[in-house]
Coordinates of C-alpha atoms and ligand atoms in Angstrom, one line a residue:
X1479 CA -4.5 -9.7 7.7
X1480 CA -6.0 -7.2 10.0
X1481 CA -3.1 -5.9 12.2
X1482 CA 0.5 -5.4 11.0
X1483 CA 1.9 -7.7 12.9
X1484 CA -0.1 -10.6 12.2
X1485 CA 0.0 -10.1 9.0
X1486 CA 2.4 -11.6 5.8
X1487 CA 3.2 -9.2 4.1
X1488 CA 6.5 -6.8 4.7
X1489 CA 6.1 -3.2 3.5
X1490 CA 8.9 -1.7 1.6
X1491 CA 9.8 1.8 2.0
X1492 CA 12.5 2.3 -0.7
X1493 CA 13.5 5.9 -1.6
X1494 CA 16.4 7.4 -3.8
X1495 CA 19.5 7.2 -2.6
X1496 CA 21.6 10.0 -4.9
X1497 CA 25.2 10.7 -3.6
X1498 CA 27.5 12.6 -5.6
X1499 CA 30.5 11.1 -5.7
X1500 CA 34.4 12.2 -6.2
X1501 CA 33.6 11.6 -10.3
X1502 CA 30.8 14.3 -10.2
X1503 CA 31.9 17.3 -8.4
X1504 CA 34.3 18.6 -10.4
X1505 CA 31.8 19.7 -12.5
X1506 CA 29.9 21.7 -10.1
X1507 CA 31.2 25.1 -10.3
X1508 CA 29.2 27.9 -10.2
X1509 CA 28.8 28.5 -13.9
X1510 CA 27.7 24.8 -14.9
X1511 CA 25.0 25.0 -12.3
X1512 CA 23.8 28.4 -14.1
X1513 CA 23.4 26.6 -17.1
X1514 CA 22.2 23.4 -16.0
X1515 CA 19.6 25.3 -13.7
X1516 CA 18.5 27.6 -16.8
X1517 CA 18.0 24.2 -18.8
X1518 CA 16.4 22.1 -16.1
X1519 CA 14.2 25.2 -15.5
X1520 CA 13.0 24.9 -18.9
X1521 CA 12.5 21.3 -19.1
X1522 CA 10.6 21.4 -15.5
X1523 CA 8.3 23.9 -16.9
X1524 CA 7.1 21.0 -19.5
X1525 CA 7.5 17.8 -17.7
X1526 CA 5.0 15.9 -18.3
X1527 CA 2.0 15.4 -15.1
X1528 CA 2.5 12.2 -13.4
X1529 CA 0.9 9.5 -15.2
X1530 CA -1.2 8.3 -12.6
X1531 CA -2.0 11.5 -10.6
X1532 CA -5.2 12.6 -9.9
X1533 CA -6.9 16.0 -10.6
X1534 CA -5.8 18.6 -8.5
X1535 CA -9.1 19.3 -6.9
X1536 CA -9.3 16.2 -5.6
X1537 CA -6.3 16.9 -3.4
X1538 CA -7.4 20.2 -2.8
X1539 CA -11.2 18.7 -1.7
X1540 CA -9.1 16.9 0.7
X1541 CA -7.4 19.3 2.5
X1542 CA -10.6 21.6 2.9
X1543 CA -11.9 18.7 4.5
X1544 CA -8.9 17.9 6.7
X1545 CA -8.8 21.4 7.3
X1546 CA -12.5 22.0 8.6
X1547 CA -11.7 18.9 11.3
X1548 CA -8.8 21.3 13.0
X1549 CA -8.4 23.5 15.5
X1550 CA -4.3 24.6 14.8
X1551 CA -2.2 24.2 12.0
X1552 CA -1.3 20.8 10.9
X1553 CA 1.8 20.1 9.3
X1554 CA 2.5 16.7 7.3
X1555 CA 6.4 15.6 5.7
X1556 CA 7.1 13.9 2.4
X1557 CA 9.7 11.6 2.5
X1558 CA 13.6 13.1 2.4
X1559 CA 14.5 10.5 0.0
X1560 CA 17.4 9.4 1.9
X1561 CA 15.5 6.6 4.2
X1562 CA 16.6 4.3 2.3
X1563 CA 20.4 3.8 1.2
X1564 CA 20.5 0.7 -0.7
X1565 CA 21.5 0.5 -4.3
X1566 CA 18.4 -0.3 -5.5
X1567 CA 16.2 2.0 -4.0
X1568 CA 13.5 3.7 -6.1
X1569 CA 12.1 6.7 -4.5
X1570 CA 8.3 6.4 -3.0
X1571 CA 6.4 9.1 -1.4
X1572 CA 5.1 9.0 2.1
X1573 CA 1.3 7.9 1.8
X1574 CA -0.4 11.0 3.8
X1575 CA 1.8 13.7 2.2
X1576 CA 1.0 12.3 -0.9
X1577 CA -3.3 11.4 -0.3
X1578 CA -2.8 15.4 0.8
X1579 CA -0.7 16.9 -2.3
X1580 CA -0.3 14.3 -5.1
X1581 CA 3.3 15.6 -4.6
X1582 CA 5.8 12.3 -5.2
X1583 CA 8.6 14.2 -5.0
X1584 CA 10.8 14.1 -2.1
X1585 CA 11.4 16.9 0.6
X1586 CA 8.3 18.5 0.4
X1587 CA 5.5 19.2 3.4
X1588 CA 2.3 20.3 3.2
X1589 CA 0.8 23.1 5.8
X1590 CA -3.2 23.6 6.1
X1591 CA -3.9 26.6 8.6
X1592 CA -7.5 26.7 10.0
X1593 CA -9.8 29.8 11.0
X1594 CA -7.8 31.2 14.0
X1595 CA -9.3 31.0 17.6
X1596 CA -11.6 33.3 18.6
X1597 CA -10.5 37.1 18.8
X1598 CA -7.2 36.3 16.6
X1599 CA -6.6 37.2 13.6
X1600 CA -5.0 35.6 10.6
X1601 CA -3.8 37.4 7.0
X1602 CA -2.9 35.1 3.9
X1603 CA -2.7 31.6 2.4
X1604 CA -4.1 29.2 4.6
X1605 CA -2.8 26.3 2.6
X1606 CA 0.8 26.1 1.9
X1607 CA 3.2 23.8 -0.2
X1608 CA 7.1 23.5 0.8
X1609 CA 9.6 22.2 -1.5
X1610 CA 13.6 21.7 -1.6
X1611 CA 15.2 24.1 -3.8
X1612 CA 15.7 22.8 -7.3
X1613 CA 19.3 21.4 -7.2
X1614 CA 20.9 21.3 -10.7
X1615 CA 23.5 18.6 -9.4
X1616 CA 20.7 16.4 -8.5
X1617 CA 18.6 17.2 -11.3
X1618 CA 21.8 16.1 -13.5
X1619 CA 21.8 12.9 -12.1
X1620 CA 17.9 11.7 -11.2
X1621 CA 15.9 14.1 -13.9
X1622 CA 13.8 17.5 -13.3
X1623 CA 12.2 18.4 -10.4
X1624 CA 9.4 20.6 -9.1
X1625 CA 11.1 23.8 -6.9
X1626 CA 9.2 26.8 -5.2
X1627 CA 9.7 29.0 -8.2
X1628 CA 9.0 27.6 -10.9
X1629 CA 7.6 29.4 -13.2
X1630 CA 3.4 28.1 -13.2
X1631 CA 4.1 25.7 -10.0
X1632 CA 0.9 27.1 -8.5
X1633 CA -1.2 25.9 -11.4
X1634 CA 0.7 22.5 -11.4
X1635 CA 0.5 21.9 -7.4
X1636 CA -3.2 23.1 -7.2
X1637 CA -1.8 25.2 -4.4
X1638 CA -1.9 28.9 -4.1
X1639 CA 0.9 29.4 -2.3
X1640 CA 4.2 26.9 -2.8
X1641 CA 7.5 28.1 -0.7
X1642 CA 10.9 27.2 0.0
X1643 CA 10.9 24.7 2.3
X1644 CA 13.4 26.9 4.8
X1645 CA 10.6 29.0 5.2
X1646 CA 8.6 26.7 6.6
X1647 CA 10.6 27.0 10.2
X1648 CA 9.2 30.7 10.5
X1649 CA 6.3 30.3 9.6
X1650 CA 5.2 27.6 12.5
X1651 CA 7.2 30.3 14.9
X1652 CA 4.8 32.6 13.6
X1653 CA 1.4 30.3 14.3
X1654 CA 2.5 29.7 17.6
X1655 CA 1.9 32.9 18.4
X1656 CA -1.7 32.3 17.4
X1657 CA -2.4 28.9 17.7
X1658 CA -1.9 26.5 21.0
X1659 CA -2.8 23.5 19.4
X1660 CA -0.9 21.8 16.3
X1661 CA -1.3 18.7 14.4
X1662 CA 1.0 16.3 12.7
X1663 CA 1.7 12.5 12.1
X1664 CA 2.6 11.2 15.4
X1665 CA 4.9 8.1 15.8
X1666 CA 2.6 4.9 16.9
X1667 CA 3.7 2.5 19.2
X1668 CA 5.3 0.0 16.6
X1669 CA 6.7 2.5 14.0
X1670 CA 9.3 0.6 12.2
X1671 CA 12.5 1.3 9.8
X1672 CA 13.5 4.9 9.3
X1673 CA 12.1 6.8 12.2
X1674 CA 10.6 9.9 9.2
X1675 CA 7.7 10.5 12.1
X1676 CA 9.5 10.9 14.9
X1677 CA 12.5 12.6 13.0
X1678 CA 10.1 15.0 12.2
X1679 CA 7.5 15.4 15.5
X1680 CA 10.5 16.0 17.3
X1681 CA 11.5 18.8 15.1
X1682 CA 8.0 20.2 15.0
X1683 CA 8.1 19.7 19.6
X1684 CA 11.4 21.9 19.1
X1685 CA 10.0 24.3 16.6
X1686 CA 7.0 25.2 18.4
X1687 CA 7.7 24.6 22.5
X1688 CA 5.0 24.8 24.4
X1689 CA 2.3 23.9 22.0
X1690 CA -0.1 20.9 22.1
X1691 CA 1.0 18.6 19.5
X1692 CA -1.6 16.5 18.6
X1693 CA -1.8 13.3 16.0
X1694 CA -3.8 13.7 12.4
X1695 CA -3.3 10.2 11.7
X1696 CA -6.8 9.6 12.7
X1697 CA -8.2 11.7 10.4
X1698 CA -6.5 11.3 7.7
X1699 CA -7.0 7.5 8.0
X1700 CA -10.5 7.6 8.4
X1701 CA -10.7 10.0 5.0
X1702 CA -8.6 7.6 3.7
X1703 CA -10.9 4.4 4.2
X1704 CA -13.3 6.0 1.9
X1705 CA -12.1 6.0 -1.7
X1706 CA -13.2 8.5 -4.5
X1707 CA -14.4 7.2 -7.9
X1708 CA -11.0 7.7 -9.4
X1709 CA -9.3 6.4 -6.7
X1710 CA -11.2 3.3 -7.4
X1711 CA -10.0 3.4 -10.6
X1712 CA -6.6 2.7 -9.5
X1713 CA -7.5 0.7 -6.9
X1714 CA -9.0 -1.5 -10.1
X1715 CA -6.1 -1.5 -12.3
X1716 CA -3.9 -2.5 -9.6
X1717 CA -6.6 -5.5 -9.0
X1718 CA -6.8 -6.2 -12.7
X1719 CA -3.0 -6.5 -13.0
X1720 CA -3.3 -8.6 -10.2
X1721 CA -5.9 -10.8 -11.6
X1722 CA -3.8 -11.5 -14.3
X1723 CA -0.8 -12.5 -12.9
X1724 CA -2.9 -15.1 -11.0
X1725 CA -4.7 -16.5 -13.7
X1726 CA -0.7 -16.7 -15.2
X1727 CA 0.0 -18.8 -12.2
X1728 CA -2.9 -21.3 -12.3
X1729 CA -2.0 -21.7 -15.9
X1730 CA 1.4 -22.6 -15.2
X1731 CA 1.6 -24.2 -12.1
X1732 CA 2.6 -27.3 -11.9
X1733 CA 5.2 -30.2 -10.0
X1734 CA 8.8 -29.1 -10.4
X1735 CA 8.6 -25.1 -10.2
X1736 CA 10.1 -23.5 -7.8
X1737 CA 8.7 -20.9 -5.7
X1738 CA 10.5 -18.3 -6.8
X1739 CA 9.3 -19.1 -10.8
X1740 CA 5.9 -18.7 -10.3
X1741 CA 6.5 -15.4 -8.4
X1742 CA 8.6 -14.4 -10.8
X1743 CA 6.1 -14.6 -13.6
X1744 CA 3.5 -12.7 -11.3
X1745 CA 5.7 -9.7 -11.2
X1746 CA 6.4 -9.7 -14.7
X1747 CA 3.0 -9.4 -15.6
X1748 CA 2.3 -6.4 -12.8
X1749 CA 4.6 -4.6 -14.0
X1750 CA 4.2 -5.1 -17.6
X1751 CA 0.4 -3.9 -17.3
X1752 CA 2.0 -1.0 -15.5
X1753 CA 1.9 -1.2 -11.9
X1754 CA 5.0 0.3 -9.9
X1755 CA 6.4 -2.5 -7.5
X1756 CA 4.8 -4.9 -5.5
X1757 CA 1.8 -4.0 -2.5
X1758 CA 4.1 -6.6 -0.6
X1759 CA 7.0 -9.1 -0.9
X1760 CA 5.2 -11.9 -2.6
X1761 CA 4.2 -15.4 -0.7
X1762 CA 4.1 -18.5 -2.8
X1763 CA 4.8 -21.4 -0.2
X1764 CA 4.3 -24.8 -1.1
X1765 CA 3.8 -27.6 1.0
X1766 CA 4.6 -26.9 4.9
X1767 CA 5.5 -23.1 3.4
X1768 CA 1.5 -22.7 2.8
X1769 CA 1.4 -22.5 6.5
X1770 CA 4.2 -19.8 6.9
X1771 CA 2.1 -16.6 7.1
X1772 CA 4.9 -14.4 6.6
X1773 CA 6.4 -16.7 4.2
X1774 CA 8.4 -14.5 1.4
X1775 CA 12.1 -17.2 0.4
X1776 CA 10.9 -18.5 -2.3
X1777 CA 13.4 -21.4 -2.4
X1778 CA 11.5 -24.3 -2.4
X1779 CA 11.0 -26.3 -5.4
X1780 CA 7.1 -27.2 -5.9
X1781 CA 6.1 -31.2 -6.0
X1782 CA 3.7 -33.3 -7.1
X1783 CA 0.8 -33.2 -4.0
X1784 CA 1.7 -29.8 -2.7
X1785 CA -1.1 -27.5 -1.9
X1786 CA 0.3 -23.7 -3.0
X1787 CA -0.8 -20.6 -1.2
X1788 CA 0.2 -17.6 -3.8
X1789 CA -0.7 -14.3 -1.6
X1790 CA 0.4 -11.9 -4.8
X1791 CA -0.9 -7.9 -5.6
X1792 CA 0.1 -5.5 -7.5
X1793 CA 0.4 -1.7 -6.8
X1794 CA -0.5 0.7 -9.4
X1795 CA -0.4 4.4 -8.9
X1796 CA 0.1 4.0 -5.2
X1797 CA -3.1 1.8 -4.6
X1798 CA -2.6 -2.2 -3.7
X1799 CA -4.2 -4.9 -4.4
X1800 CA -4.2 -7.8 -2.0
X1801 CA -5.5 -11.3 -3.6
X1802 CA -4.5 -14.6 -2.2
X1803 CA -5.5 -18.1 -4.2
X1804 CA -4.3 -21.2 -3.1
X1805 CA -3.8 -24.4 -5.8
X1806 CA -3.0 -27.4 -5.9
X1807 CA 0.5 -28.4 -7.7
X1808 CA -0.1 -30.9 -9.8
X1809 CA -3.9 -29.4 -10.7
X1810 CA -6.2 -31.9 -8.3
X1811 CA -7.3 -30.7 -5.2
X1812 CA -6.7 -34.1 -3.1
X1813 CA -9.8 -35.3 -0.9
X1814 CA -8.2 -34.0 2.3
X1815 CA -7.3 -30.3 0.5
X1816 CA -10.4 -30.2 -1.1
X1817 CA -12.1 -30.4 2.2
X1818 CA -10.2 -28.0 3.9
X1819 CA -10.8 -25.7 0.8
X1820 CA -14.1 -25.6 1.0
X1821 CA -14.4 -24.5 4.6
X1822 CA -12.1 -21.8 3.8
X1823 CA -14.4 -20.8 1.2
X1824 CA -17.4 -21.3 2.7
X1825 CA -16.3 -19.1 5.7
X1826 CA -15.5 -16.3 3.1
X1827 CA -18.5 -16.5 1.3
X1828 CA -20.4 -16.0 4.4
X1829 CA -18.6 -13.1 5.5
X1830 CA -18.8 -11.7 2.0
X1831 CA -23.0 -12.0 2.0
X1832 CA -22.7 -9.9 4.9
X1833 CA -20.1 -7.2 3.6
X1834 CA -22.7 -4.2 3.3
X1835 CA -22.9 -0.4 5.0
X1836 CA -23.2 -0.6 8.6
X1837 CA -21.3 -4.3 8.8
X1838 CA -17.9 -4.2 11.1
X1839 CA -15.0 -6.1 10.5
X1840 CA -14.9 -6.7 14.3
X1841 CA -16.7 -6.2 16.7
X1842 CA -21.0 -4.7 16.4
X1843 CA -23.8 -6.6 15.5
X1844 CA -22.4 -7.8 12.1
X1845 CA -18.9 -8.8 13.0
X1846 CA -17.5 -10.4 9.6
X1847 CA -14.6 -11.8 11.4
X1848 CA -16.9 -13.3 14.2
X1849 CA -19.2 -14.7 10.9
X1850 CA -15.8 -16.3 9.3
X1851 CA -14.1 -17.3 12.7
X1852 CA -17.8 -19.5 13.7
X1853 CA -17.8 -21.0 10.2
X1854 CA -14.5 -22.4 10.3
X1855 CA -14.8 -23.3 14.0
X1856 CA -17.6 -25.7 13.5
X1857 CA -16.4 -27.6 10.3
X1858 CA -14.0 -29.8 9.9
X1859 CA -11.7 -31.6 12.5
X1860 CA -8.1 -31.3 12.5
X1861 CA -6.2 -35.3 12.6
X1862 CA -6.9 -35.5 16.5
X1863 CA -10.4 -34.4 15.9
X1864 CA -10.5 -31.2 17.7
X1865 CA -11.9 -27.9 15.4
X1866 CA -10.0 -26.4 12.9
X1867 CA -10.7 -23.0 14.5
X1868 CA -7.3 -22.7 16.5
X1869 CA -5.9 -23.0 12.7
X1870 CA -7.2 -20.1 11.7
X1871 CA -4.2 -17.3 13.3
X1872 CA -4.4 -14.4 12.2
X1873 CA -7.5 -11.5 11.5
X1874 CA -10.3 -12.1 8.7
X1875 CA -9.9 -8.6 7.0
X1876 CA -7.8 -5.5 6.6
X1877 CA -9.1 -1.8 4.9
X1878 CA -7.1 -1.7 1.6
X1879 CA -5.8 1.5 -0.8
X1880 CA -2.3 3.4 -0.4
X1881 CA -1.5 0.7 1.8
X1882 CA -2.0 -2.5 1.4
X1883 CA -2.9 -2.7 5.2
X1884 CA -4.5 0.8 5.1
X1885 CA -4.8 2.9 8.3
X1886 CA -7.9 3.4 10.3
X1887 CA -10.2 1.9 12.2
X1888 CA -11.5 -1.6 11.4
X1889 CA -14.4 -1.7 14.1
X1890 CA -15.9 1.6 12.4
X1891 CA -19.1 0.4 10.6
X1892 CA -18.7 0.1 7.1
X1893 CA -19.3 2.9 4.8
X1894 CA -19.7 2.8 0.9
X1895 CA -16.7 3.5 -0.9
X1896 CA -14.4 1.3 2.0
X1897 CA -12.2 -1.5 0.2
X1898 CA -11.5 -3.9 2.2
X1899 CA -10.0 -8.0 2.2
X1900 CA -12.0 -10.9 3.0
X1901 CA -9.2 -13.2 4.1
X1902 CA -9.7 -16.7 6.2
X1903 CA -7.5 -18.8 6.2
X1904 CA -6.8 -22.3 8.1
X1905 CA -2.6 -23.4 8.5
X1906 CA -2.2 -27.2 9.7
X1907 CA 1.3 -27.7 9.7
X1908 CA 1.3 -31.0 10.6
X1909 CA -0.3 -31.7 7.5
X1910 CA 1.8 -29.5 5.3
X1911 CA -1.6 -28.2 4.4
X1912 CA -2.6 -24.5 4.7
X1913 CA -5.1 -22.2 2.6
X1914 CA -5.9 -19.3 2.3
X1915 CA -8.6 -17.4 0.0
X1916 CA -8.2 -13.6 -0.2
X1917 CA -10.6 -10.8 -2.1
X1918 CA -11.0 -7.4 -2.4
X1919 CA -14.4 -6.0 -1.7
X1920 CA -16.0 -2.7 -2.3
X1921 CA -18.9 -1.7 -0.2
X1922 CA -21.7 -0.1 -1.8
X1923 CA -25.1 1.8 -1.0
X1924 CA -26.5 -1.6 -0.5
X1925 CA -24.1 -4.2 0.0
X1926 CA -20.9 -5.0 -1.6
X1927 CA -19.0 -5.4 -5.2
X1928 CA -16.5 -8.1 -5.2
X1929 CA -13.6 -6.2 -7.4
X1930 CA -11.2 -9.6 -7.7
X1931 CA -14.9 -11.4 -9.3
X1932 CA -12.7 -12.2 -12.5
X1933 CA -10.5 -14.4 -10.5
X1934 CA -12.3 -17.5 -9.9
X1935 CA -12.2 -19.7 -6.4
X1936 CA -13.8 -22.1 -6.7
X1937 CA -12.2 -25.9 -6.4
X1938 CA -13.9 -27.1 -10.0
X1939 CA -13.5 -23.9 -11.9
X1940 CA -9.7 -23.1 -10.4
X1941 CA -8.8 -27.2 -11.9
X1942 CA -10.5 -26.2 -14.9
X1943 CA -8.2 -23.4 -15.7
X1944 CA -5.6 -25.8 -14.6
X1945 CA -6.0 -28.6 -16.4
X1946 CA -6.3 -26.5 -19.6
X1947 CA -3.0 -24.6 -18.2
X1948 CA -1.9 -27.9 -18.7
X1949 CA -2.5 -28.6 -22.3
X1950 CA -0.8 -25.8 -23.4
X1951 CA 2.5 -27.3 -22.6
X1952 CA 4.8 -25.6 -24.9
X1953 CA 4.5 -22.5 -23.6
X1954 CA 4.3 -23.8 -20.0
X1955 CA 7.6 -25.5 -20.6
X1956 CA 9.5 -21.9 -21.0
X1957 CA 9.9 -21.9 -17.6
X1958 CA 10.9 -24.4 -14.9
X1959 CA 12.1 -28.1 -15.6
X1960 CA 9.9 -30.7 -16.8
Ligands
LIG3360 N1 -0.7 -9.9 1.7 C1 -1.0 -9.2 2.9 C2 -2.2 -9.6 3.6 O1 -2.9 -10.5 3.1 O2 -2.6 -9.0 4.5
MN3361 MN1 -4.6 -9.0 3.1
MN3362 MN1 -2.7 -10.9 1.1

């Protein structure tokens, strides 16, 4: 959905949560660390690149053009690694630091120092990398890591200059002097979890008194709405994975399941075709569940007549994808779903015709949601005859890439290379009867690419696959009881 909190899904910031314990520090005298430092050194120098980053220059291309938009020094955190402290927490990087650096490391921050104002002057790197200092206790326990001197970690960054991250302190001291104005990622009214951006805004207000701090977020989000060709790529495989798991579902869906089956399945298959973690905590509600936007239990068992809304993505290499089908349990769409289908699906495909440069998802002349929003509103009745449009709560369409609700602007006019969701969606719950539809769209130089295509909606093809799901019964019957 369009805003955060309208819409179902949760996000999940889950970093590493290493604490040595009593067991471990008995070996940390000063001669193991030597040795273990020598060794990790050594293995750091080969470790392999990450599999899904992209080319350096791409990063670097980035920051030039952050960099030309400034008028002081902007300074962006990684993650610490210690937001999260749960036992299953698997280190993720902080999206901006990491759209900026293709660092997924924790600790790190990234400096970018523009031209200074007129009559200063300004000597050396003007783009800077800080790390932690390599840690051999850590490293013992969660594998190598990058540090400021490695040996190469110029070439392997793409950054000229990499530093200790202690040196990062002076260094701002040092602009201040030169520079009024700074930039960073301010907290917005609703940040929620681990406070990382106002933990460090406030650091950066006491590190440089007196200076205008000022909020990058809107530039970096409106960089980020435009995706390169290879972050399309994983932007695809994320979709493809995606795709896949759906087609799974369809296949196997059926009366008895529960829930938490089908998602189960889903996830498998993401993460089998290599995708990281979920873009979201999955939704598969059935029955009055399909109307439970934020619906993520996954206790209920499935039954014969249930409509099933399955709002399922995959995130590969940090991109999401964000599909939504909805089927009906037993495979046959009954007269009243069918109808209520097809209105959602008739509202997205006319909001989809008009996905194309220059098109808004709200507000301007083409306003996709406004397109959806009449559709729906002047079809159908609800059981007291009034229109369906009061059913249809939350936003038609969200920008979509590091985030699965990605930052920016959604009344800026469209611009090839934008991803974004066509989403409507009509919740009765009186009827125990809600849908929703969800694709991912590309825009292009003259109109759109739909990049979930594979993943059929329509009410005759999606009980086709169905009803062949069905025949294959003995692979079906792995899961769930008869
Ligand atoms: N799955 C989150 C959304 O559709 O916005
Ligand atoms: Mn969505
Ligand atoms: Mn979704």
């Amino acid at each position: 959905m369009a805003h955060r909190s309208e819409c179902p899904s949760k996000m999940n910031v889950t970093n590493t949560k290493f604490r040595p314990g009593p067991e471990f520090r008995f070996l940390s005298s000063r001669a193991t660390h030597l040795t273990l430092l020598l060794a990790l050194a050594l293995v750091g120098a080969t470790v392999a690149t990450a599999r899904f980053r992209q080319p350096n220059e791409e990063y670097r291309a980035r920051r030039a053009k952050l960099t030309s938009q400034l008028d002081g020094p902007l300074v962006v955190f990684g993650y610490s690694g210690n937001e999260d402290p749960s036992e299953f927490a698997v280190f993720f990087q902080e999206k901006n630091f990491y759209y900026l650096t293709g660092d997924d490391e924790p600790g790190g921050a990234v400096l970018l120092i523009p031209d200074p104002p007129a009559g200063k002057s300004l000597t050396g790197p003007r783009e800077i990398l800080y790390l932690p200092p390599r840690n051999p206790a850590i490293e013992h326990w969660e594998g190598p890591r990058m540090g400021p001197d490695d040996p190469g970690i110029a070439e392997k960054t793409g950054f000229a200059k990499v530093e200790v991250f202690a040196n990062l302190r002076g260094k701002l001291e040092d602009l201040a002097r030169i520079y009024p104005t700074f930039y960073t990622l301010l907290p917005g009214q609703q940040e929620e979890g681990y406070p990382h951006l106002r933990n460090w805004s406030d650091w950066l207000k006491r590190t440089v008194p007196g200076a205008n701090i000022r909020d990058a977020g809107p530039m970096i989000a409106a960089m980020r709405q435009v995706k390169s060709p290879s972050e399309l790529a994983l932007m695809q495989k994320a979709i493809d994975a995606s795709i896949d798991a759906h087609l799974d579902a369809m296949k196997r869906m059926r009366p008895g399941l529960f829930e938490y089956q089908v998602a189960a399945r889903m996830k498998e298959i993401h993460e089998f075709e290599g995708c990281s973690r979920e873009s979201y905590a999955p939704i598969v509600g059935t029955g009055f569940n399909s109307t439970v936007l934020h619906y993520s239990t996954l206790d209920a068992q499935i039954k014969d007549g249930d409509i099933v809304v399955l709002d399922v993505g995959g995130e590969y290499g940090g991109y999401a994808a964000d599909i939504t089908r909805t089927l009906p349990a037993n495979g046959k769409f009954t007269p009243r779903q069918r109808e209520i289908y097809e209105i959602v699906l008739a509202a997205q495909n006319a909001a989809l015709a008009e996905v194309k440069p220059g098109a808004t998802i709200y507000g301007g002349a083409i306003n996709l949601n406004a397109i959806a929003r009449q559709y729906i509103s002047t079809h159908g009745k609800d059981l007291h005859g009034q229109p369906l449009g009061q059913y249809f709560i939350h936003g038609l369409s969200h920008h979509l890439g590091l985030d699965v609700h990605d930052p920016g602007s959604t009344s800026r006019p469209l611009e090839p290379g934008m991803v974004i969701t066509i989403e409507p969606g009509i919740y009765i719950p009186e009827e125990n009867l809600g849908v929703r539809i969800e694709d991912d769209v590309l825009v292009t130089n003259d109109g759109h690419e739909q990049l979930t295509a594979r993943l059929p909606r329509g009410v005759d093809e999606i009980e086709k696959i169905m009803a062949a799901g069905a025949q294959e019964k003995p692979q079906n019957a792995q899961i769930g009881p008869d």
